[in-house]
Amino acid sequence: MSDKKREQRKNEHVEIAMAQQDLPQSDFDKMRFVHHSIPSIDVNEVDLTCELDDFTLSSPLYINAMTGGSDWTKQINQKLAQIAEATGLAMAVGSTHAALRNQDMAPSFEIVREVNPDGIIFSNVGADVPVEKAQEAVKLLDANALQVHVNAPQELVMPEGNRTFSTWLANLKDIVETIDVPVIVKEVGFGMSKETLNQLYDIGVKYVDVSGRGGTNFVNIENERRDLKDMSYLSQWGQSTIESLLESIGFQADMNIFASGGVRSPLDVVKSLALGAKAVGMSRPFLNQVEEHGVEATIEYVNAFHKQLKKIMTMLNAKNLDDVVKAQKVFNHDLISWIKQRELNVQ
Ligand SMILES: Cc1cc2nc3c(=O)[nH]c(=O)nc-3n(C[C@H](O)[C@H](O)[C@H](O)COP(=O)(O)O)c2cc1C
């Protein structure tokens, strides 16, 4: 595949993703908090500091992987980096494969570090990338962590996608053992099972982003790019973010679990935290905000988001992120059924 075609593919992904609508009913609605009428804390007591094993974030919210690899997405990366710099959010770039193949594309990623020299930045590669290339991806951005995406359904619906997956686990192990920054294995919107988490745990992975179904849908995006558009029947494939977090419960003591996929409101973030997520990523909402309303408005959006997170945490008597996990949760029948059939040990 030529570099020009790759550049075009990235632009198509962004264009199609921006036009996607979320489903009216989100799986986050399947879990509720119990309300208590007399909070014991004040809003100004709430602290959003997010302590991870290897670094500390000022907020659990982060800008998840999307762009880079074309002229247009260089501009988007620049704007997202300005927002990250102004708000203190951690930020991931999209897959750096374009830059690893063609040096001319490196600036579309490097811009993120230029704009935000002291920020927490995650680089991004696919699970098939050789270890040396994964090292280059970290160097490219002086990255604080490396996201390695696992995206089999996307590859399989993508007309020109990868058809070889049996080497992924061994390659992931090599990457985890070699790279000297934390490695975050991430899905791209299909969620994770406890079996996958167990495989990752066994090879030494300490950070996982379960990125579940419910938001950006890469089956639909790739299906749009197929001549016959004949694979839409797979559009419900995968676990939702809530289901994936439930799957992760047995691993949360040993791994840093991040949530993303269909997270749209401060309430979705608090629900993810309550289910044990250590940090919570959003992608498409940032893309739409920044492309439709610009950098300043998106900074305001993030500031408002943070204020609202604190308000919700006040209602839950949660002064910090650790307290959120103690909040009382009630699941609807769908989730109870998932928990039972999957034999998950949810308290
Ligand atoms: C335009 C676009 C491009 C993306 N490109 C990547 C990518 O290169 N690497 C990756 O790991 N995930 C990529 N993702 C997936 C997101 O990081 C995230 O897992 C997924 O979009 C679900 O989150 P959302 O519902 O908040 O968008 C992309 C998402 C979007 C919207």
Tab-separated table of C-alpha atoms and ligand atoms in Angstrom:
chain	number	residue	atom	x	y	z
A	1	MET	CA	0.000	0.000	0.000
A	2	SER	CA	1.430	3.414	-0.959
A	3	ASP	CA	2.027	6.222	1.550
A	4	LYS	CA	-0.509	8.348	-0.335
A	5	LYS	CA	-3.164	5.665	0.122
A	6	ARG	CA	-2.363	5.374	3.859
A	7	GLU	CA	-2.702	9.122	4.239
A	8	GLN	CA	-6.029	8.982	2.451
A	9	ARG	CA	-7.190	6.126	4.682
A	10	LYS	CA	-6.473	8.131	7.858
A	11	ASN	CA	-8.419	11.080	6.491
A	12	GLU	CA	-11.320	8.771	5.584
A	13	HIS	CA	-11.346	7.321	9.118
A	14	VAL	CA	-11.546	10.810	10.608
A	15	GLU	CA	-14.210	11.975	8.163
A	16	ILE	CA	-16.436	8.920	8.618
A	17	ALA	CA	-15.940	8.903	12.423
A	18	MET	CA	-16.918	12.560	12.676
A	19	ALA	CA	-20.199	11.818	10.905
A	20	GLN	CA	-21.051	8.872	13.203
A	21	GLN	CA	-23.899	9.271	15.666
A	22	ASP	CA	-23.961	7.576	19.040
A	23	LEU	CA	-26.862	5.230	19.744
A	24	PRO	CA	-29.631	6.971	21.721
A	25	GLN	CA	-29.359	4.340	24.493
A	26	SER	CA	-25.905	3.824	25.981
A	27	ASP	CA	-24.810	0.827	28.046
A	28	PHE	CA	-23.758	3.339	30.677
A	29	ASP	CA	-27.519	3.815	31.288
A	30	LYS	CA	-27.675	0.191	32.428
A	31	MET	CA	-25.917	1.073	35.649
A	32	ARG	CA	-27.161	3.613	38.185
A	33	PHE	CA	-25.928	5.043	41.446
A	34	VAL	CA	-27.995	5.042	44.621
A	35	HIS	CA	-28.770	8.639	45.582
A	36	HIS	CA	-28.392	9.791	49.180
A	37	SER	CA	-29.969	13.140	50.071
A	38	ILE	CA	-27.430	14.681	52.450
A	39	PRO	CA	-23.861	14.796	51.096
A	40	SER	CA	-21.150	14.864	53.746
A	41	ILE	CA	-18.613	16.791	51.652
A	42	ASP	CA	-18.400	20.074	49.689
A	43	VAL	CA	-17.580	20.424	46.003
A	44	ASN	CA	-14.322	22.255	46.757
A	45	GLU	CA	-13.061	19.240	48.741
A	46	VAL	CA	-13.095	16.988	45.667
A	47	ASP	CA	-9.694	16.158	44.191
A	48	LEU	CA	-9.426	14.676	40.672
A	49	THR	CA	-5.771	13.639	40.972
A	50	CYS	CA	-5.216	10.280	39.314
A	51	GLU	CA	-2.330	8.228	40.733
A	52	LEU	CA	-1.096	5.473	38.464
A	53	ASP	CA	1.763	3.061	39.112
A	54	ASP	CA	4.165	4.970	36.855
A	55	PHE	CA	2.847	8.540	36.672
A	56	THR	CA	0.360	10.942	38.167
A	57	LEU	CA	-2.316	12.749	36.136
A	58	SER	CA	-4.173	15.864	37.281
A	59	SER	CA	-7.402	14.354	35.932
A	60	PRO	CA	-8.610	10.831	35.135
A	61	LEU	CA	-9.818	12.052	31.712
A	62	TYR	CA	-7.503	11.711	28.706
A	63	ILE	CA	-7.643	12.387	24.981
A	64	ASN	CA	-7.491	8.980	23.346
A	65	ALA	CA	-5.699	7.900	20.164
A	66	MET	CA	-6.898	9.299	16.859
A	67	THR	CA	-4.772	11.362	14.561
A	68	GLY	CA	-1.484	11.952	12.744
A	69	GLY	CA	-0.189	10.574	9.466
A	70	SER	CA	-1.601	13.180	7.070
A	71	ASP	CA	-1.510	16.960	6.631
A	72	TRP	CA	-5.062	17.418	7.899
A	73	THR	CA	-4.525	15.197	10.962
A	74	LYS	CA	-1.283	17.019	11.772
A	75	GLN	CA	-3.408	20.109	12.259
A	76	ILE	CA	-5.835	18.164	14.437
A	77	ASN	CA	-2.950	16.789	16.523
A	78	GLN	CA	-1.630	20.310	16.973
A	79	LYS	CA	-5.013	21.539	18.220
A	80	LEU	CA	-5.538	18.550	20.522
A	81	ALA	CA	-2.051	19.103	21.957
A	82	GLN	CA	-2.927	22.761	22.668
A	83	ILE	CA	-6.008	21.574	24.547
A	84	ALA	CA	-3.986	18.959	26.455
A	85	GLU	CA	-1.374	21.562	27.346
A	86	ALA	CA	-3.953	24.089	28.569
A	87	THR	CA	-5.993	21.607	30.601
A	88	GLY	CA	-3.309	19.166	31.798
A	89	LEU	CA	-4.997	16.186	30.131
A	90	ALA	CA	-2.860	13.267	29.008
A	91	MET	CA	-3.087	12.678	25.255
A	92	ALA	CA	-2.532	9.746	22.922
A	93	VAL	CA	-1.719	10.142	19.233
A	94	GLY	CA	-3.139	7.876	16.531
A	95	SER	CA	-1.142	4.986	15.117
A	96	THR	CA	2.382	6.169	14.296
A	97	HIS	CA	2.855	3.537	11.568
A	98	ALA	CA	2.731	6.226	8.881
A	99	ALA	CA	5.743	7.969	10.442
A	100	LEU	CA	7.594	4.708	11.063
A	101	ARG	CA	7.299	3.888	7.359
A	102	ASN	CA	7.888	7.364	5.974
A	103	GLN	CA	9.985	9.952	7.814
A	104	ASP	CA	8.105	12.770	6.032
A	105	MET	CA	5.071	11.954	8.173
A	106	ALA	CA	6.943	12.233	11.504
A	107	PRO	CA	6.122	15.957	12.007
A	108	SER	CA	2.383	15.146	12.066
A	109	PHE	CA	3.073	13.351	15.375
A	110	GLU	CA	6.104	15.275	16.669
A	111	ILE	CA	3.996	18.431	16.728
A	112	VAL	CA	2.238	17.024	19.811
A	113	ARG	CA	5.452	17.058	21.872
A	114	GLU	CA	6.509	20.436	20.440
A	115	VAL	CA	3.260	22.047	21.557
A	116	ASN	CA	3.187	20.296	24.933
A	117	PRO	CA	6.809	19.724	26.040
A	118	ASP	CA	5.960	18.750	29.634
A	119	GLY	CA	2.689	16.894	29.026
A	120	ILE	CA	1.916	13.204	29.459
A	121	ILE	CA	1.845	11.790	25.928
A	122	PHE	CA	1.126	8.252	24.767
A	123	SER	CA	2.508	7.004	21.461
A	124	ASN	CA	0.564	4.363	19.524
A	125	VAL	CA	1.356	1.319	17.354
A	126	GLY	CA	-0.438	-1.871	16.298
A	127	ALA	CA	0.136	-5.304	17.818
A	128	ASP	CA	2.040	-6.529	14.749
A	129	VAL	CA	4.740	-3.874	14.822
A	130	PRO	CA	8.324	-5.160	15.310
A	131	VAL	CA	9.923	-4.255	18.658
A	132	GLU	CA	12.464	-1.868	17.052
A	133	LYS	CA	9.605	0.081	15.457
A	134	ALA	CA	7.774	0.222	18.790
A	135	GLN	CA	10.934	1.716	20.292
A	136	GLU	CA	11.046	4.282	17.482
A	137	ALA	CA	7.421	5.190	18.159
A	138	VAL	CA	8.300	6.016	21.770
A	139	LYS	CA	11.351	8.034	20.710
A	140	LEU	CA	9.371	9.976	18.115
A	141	LEU	CA	7.387	11.714	20.860
A	142	ASP	CA	9.586	11.190	23.878
A	143	ALA	CA	6.431	9.380	24.975
A	144	ASN	CA	5.544	8.676	28.599
A	145	ALA	CA	3.812	5.431	27.599
A	146	LEU	CA	3.153	3.358	24.482
A	147	GLN	CA	-0.333	2.287	23.484
A	148	VAL	CA	-0.410	-0.911	21.441
A	149	HIS	CA	-3.777	-1.327	19.763
A	150	VAL	CA	-5.494	-4.652	19.161
A	151	ASN	CA	-8.147	-4.216	16.482
A	152	ALA	CA	-8.914	-7.565	14.835
A	153	PRO	CA	-12.559	-6.784	13.866
A	154	GLN	CA	-11.466	-3.515	12.250
A	155	GLU	CA	-8.709	-5.245	10.251
A	156	LEU	CA	-11.104	-7.970	9.110
A	157	VAL	CA	-13.744	-5.555	7.823
A	158	MET	CA	-11.114	-3.225	6.324
A	159	PRO	CA	-10.836	-4.160	2.637
A	160	GLU	CA	-7.015	-3.939	2.695
A	161	GLY	CA	-6.741	-5.051	6.359
A	162	ASN	CA	-4.452	-7.508	8.108
A	163	ARG	CA	-5.427	-11.201	8.009
A	164	THR	CA	-2.657	-12.547	10.268
A	165	PHE	CA	-3.208	-12.448	14.020
A	166	SER	CA	-1.596	-15.590	15.439
A	167	THR	CA	1.692	-13.759	16.011
A	168	TRP	CA	0.164	-10.911	18.053
A	169	LEU	CA	0.461	-12.340	21.560
A	170	ALA	CA	4.137	-13.308	21.215
A	171	ASN	CA	4.884	-9.936	19.652
A	172	LEU	CA	3.073	-8.103	22.460
A	173	LYS	CA	5.201	-10.052	24.944
A	174	ASP	CA	8.387	-8.944	23.149
A	175	ILE	CA	7.230	-5.340	23.192
A	176	VAL	CA	6.314	-5.424	26.900
A	177	GLU	CA	9.662	-7.000	27.797
A	178	THR	CA	11.720	-4.567	25.722
A	179	ILE	CA	10.113	-1.134	25.883
A	180	ASP	CA	11.251	0.953	28.839
A	181	VAL	CA	8.050	3.001	29.256
A	182	PRO	CA	4.696	1.553	30.373
A	183	VAL	CA	2.891	-0.350	27.608
A	184	ILE	CA	-0.880	0.113	27.438
A	185	VAL	CA	-2.595	-2.589	25.393
A	186	LYS	CA	-5.775	-1.053	24.008
A	187	GLU	CA	-8.816	-2.089	22.036
A	188	VAL	CA	-10.372	0.320	19.548
A	189	GLY	CA	-14.060	-0.016	20.450
A	190	PHE	CA	-14.766	-3.756	20.711
A	191	GLY	CA	-14.079	-4.215	24.426
A	192	MET	CA	-12.195	-6.952	26.252
A	193	SER	CA	-13.015	-10.256	27.915
A	194	LYS	CA	-11.548	-11.703	31.115
A	195	GLU	CA	-9.857	-14.315	28.905
A	196	THR	CA	-8.046	-11.599	26.925
A	197	LEU	CA	-7.091	-9.838	30.150
A	198	ASN	CA	-5.718	-13.108	31.472
A	199	GLN	CA	-3.556	-13.551	28.357
A	200	LEU	CA	-2.257	-9.995	28.780
A	201	TYR	CA	-1.619	-10.477	32.486
A	202	ASP	CA	0.347	-13.659	31.757
A	203	ILE	CA	2.741	-11.831	29.422
A	204	GLY	CA	3.371	-9.063	31.941
A	205	VAL	CA	1.047	-6.289	30.710
A	206	LYS	CA	0.327	-3.797	33.518
A	207	TYR	CA	-1.862	-1.279	31.658
A	208	VAL	CA	-4.950	-2.011	29.581
A	209	ASP	CA	-7.510	0.256	27.909
A	210	VAL	CA	-10.579	-1.938	27.396
A	211	SER	CA	-12.033	0.517	24.829
A	212	GLY	CA	-15.478	-1.012	24.460
A	213	ARG	CA	-18.456	-0.892	22.124
A	214	GLY	CA	-20.871	2.010	22.357
A	215	GLY	CA	-19.073	4.931	20.718
A	216	THR	CA	-16.900	5.108	17.620
A	217	ASN	CA	-17.586	1.939	15.669
A	218	PHE	CA	-14.775	0.710	13.430
A	219	VAL	CA	-16.865	-2.065	11.882
A	220	ASN	CA	-19.146	0.646	10.517
A	221	ILE	CA	-16.249	2.895	9.525
A	222	GLU	CA	-14.475	0.144	7.571
A	223	ASN	CA	-17.739	-1.143	6.131
A	224	GLU	CA	-18.334	2.325	4.647
A	225	ARG	CA	-14.996	1.905	2.854
A	226	ARG	CA	-16.002	-1.456	1.308
A	227	ASP	CA	-17.317	-1.384	-2.273
A	228	LEU	CA	-20.358	-3.495	-1.389
A	229	LYS	CA	-20.770	-2.205	2.189
A	230	ASP	CA	-21.688	-5.789	2.977
A	231	MET	CA	-20.494	-6.287	6.575
A	232	SER	CA	-22.816	-3.988	8.518
A	233	TYR	CA	-24.289	-7.061	10.241
A	234	LEU	CA	-21.178	-7.046	12.469
A	235	SER	CA	-21.936	-3.599	13.843
A	236	GLN	CA	-22.943	-4.913	17.282
A	237	TRP	CA	-19.792	-7.040	17.672
A	238	GLY	CA	-17.929	-6.866	20.956
A	239	GLN	CA	-18.421	-5.971	24.613
A	240	SER	CA	-19.585	-2.552	25.730
A	241	THR	CA	-17.291	-0.530	27.944
A	242	ILE	CA	-19.384	-1.317	31.018
A	243	GLU	CA	-19.345	-5.050	30.214
A	244	SER	CA	-15.580	-4.902	29.663
A	245	LEU	CA	-15.053	-3.182	33.008
A	246	LEU	CA	-17.122	-5.904	34.677
A	247	GLU	CA	-14.896	-8.467	32.922
A	248	SER	CA	-11.834	-6.664	34.307
A	249	ILE	CA	-12.825	-6.757	37.972
A	250	GLY	CA	-10.695	-9.799	38.817
A	251	PHE	CA	-7.606	-8.087	37.361
A	252	GLN	CA	-7.921	-4.623	38.867
A	253	ALA	CA	-5.669	-5.367	41.840
A	254	ASP	CA	-2.775	-6.273	39.514
A	255	MET	CA	-3.330	-4.156	36.409
A	256	ASN	CA	-4.162	-0.496	35.727
A	257	ILE	CA	-7.422	-0.720	33.803
A	258	PHE	CA	-8.427	2.281	31.680
A	259	ALA	CA	-11.885	2.724	30.173
A	260	SER	CA	-12.865	4.221	26.836
A	261	GLY	CA	-15.415	3.695	24.093
A	262	GLY	CA	-18.682	5.625	24.111
A	263	VAL	CA	-17.768	7.714	27.145
A	264	ARG	CA	-19.683	10.902	26.516
A	265	SER	CA	-20.556	12.650	29.774
A	266	PRO	CA	-19.004	13.302	33.181
A	267	LEU	CA	-21.513	10.752	34.532
A	268	ASP	CA	-20.132	8.089	32.142
A	269	VAL	CA	-16.639	8.875	33.473
A	270	VAL	CA	-17.735	8.530	37.108
A	271	LYS	CA	-19.523	5.259	36.312
A	272	SER	CA	-16.314	3.930	34.712
A	273	LEU	CA	-14.288	4.969	37.753
A	274	ALA	CA	-16.854	3.350	40.044
A	275	LEU	CA	-16.379	0.093	38.137
A	276	GLY	CA	-12.649	0.241	38.788
A	277	ALA	CA	-11.223	2.172	35.831
A	278	LYS	CA	-8.133	4.130	36.851
A	279	ALA	CA	-8.418	6.623	33.966
A	280	VAL	CA	-10.986	7.256	31.247
A	281	GLY	CA	-10.395	8.169	27.590
A	282	MET	CA	-12.569	9.884	25.016
A	283	SER	CA	-11.810	10.202	21.327
A	284	ARG	CA	-14.614	11.293	19.006
A	285	PRO	CA	-16.106	13.917	21.381
A	286	PHE	CA	-12.757	15.779	21.329
A	287	LEU	CA	-12.508	15.460	17.555
A	288	ASN	CA	-15.997	16.841	16.988
A	289	GLN	CA	-15.557	19.598	19.570
A	290	VAL	CA	-12.275	20.843	18.198
A	291	GLU	CA	-13.197	20.616	14.519
A	292	GLU	CA	-16.630	22.191	14.993
A	293	HIS	CA	-15.940	24.735	17.749
A	294	GLY	CA	-12.159	25.271	17.880
A	295	VAL	CA	-9.462	25.097	20.528
A	296	GLU	CA	-10.722	27.737	22.972
A	297	ALA	CA	-14.240	26.291	23.095
A	298	THR	CA	-12.833	22.791	23.633
A	299	ILE	CA	-10.700	24.031	26.541
A	300	GLU	CA	-13.886	25.483	28.043
A	301	TYR	CA	-15.617	22.141	27.415
A	302	VAL	CA	-12.883	20.308	29.351
A	303	ASN	CA	-13.000	22.820	32.219
A	304	ALA	CA	-16.784	22.434	32.458
A	305	PHE	CA	-16.367	18.648	32.296
A	306	HIS	CA	-13.992	18.745	35.273
A	307	LYS	CA	-16.355	20.943	37.290
A	308	GLN	CA	-19.203	18.538	36.609
A	309	LEU	CA	-17.092	15.522	37.573
A	310	LYS	CA	-16.568	17.175	40.959
A	311	LYS	CA	-20.307	17.821	41.350
A	312	ILE	CA	-21.173	14.177	40.682
A	313	MET	CA	-18.438	12.993	43.034
A	314	THR	CA	-19.883	15.292	45.728
A	315	MET	CA	-23.261	13.557	45.405
A	316	LEU	CA	-21.419	10.264	45.938
A	317	ASN	CA	-19.443	11.569	48.947
A	318	ALA	CA	-16.281	10.829	46.984
A	319	LYS	CA	-13.424	13.191	47.841
A	320	ASN	CA	-11.036	11.421	45.493
A	321	LEU	CA	-10.958	8.744	42.813
A	322	ASP	CA	-10.425	5.938	45.331
A	323	ASP	CA	-13.660	6.916	47.081
A	324	VAL	CA	-15.625	6.627	43.819
A	325	VAL	CA	-15.074	2.865	43.758
A	326	LYS	CA	-17.011	2.606	47.038
A	327	ALA	CA	-20.164	4.169	45.514
A	328	GLN	CA	-23.235	1.939	45.585
A	329	LYS	CA	-24.177	0.702	42.120
A	330	VAL	CA	-27.321	-0.926	40.773
A	331	PHE	CA	-27.282	-2.900	37.498
A	332	ASN	CA	-30.213	-3.548	35.168
A	333	HIS	CA	-31.266	-7.030	34.015
A	334	ASP	CA	-28.996	-7.044	30.949
A	335	LEU	CA	-25.912	-6.468	33.052
A	336	ILE	CA	-27.007	-8.909	35.750
A	337	SER	CA	-27.442	-11.502	33.024
A	338	TRP	CA	-23.968	-10.719	31.637
A	339	ILE	CA	-22.428	-11.008	35.118
A	340	LYS	CA	-24.173	-14.363	35.735
A	341	GLN	CA	-23.450	-15.980	32.381
A	342	ARG	CA	-19.852	-14.850	32.473
A	343	GLU	CA	-19.483	-15.947	36.109
A	344	LEU	CA	-17.967	-12.619	37.143
A	345	ASN	CA	-17.294	-11.971	40.792
A	346	VAL	CA	-18.990	-8.569	41.115
A	347	GLN	CA	-19.759	-7.398	44.660
B	1	LIG	C1	-10.878	9.148	13.880
B	1	LIG	C2	-10.410	8.087	14.827
B	1	LIG	C3	-9.189	7.491	14.613
B	1	LIG	C4	-8.715	6.518	15.490
B	1	LIG	N1	-7.463	5.993	15.294
B	1	LIG	C5	-6.934	5.163	16.247
B	1	LIG	C6	-5.592	4.734	16.160
B	1	LIG	O1	-4.871	5.106	15.245
B	1	LIG	N2	-5.109	3.906	17.130
B	1	LIG	C7	-5.908	3.498	18.179
B	1	LIG	O2	-5.434	2.785	19.071
B	1	LIG	N3	-7.199	3.868	18.265
B	1	LIG	C8	-7.718	4.703	17.343
B	1	LIG	N4	-9.014	5.125	17.457
B	1	LIG	C9	-9.875	4.500	18.506
B	1	LIG	C10	-10.004	5.352	19.750
B	1	LIG	O3	-8.755	5.553	20.402
B	1	LIG	C11	-11.019	4.752	20.746
B	1	LIG	O4	-10.531	3.496	21.177
B	1	LIG	C12	-12.388	4.574	20.110
B	1	LIG	O5	-12.645	5.636	19.217
B	1	LIG	C13	-13.527	4.567	21.132
B	1	LIG	O6	-13.643	5.828	21.798
B	1	LIG	P1	-14.762	6.924	21.432
B	1	LIG	O7	-16.076	6.213	21.419
B	1	LIG	O8	-14.637	7.946	22.543
B	1	LIG	O9	-14.421	7.522	20.109
B	1	LIG	C14	-9.515	6.118	16.594
B	1	LIG	C15	-10.750	6.728	16.804
B	1	LIG	C16	-11.199	7.707	15.947
B	1	LIG	C17	-12.511	8.379	16.227
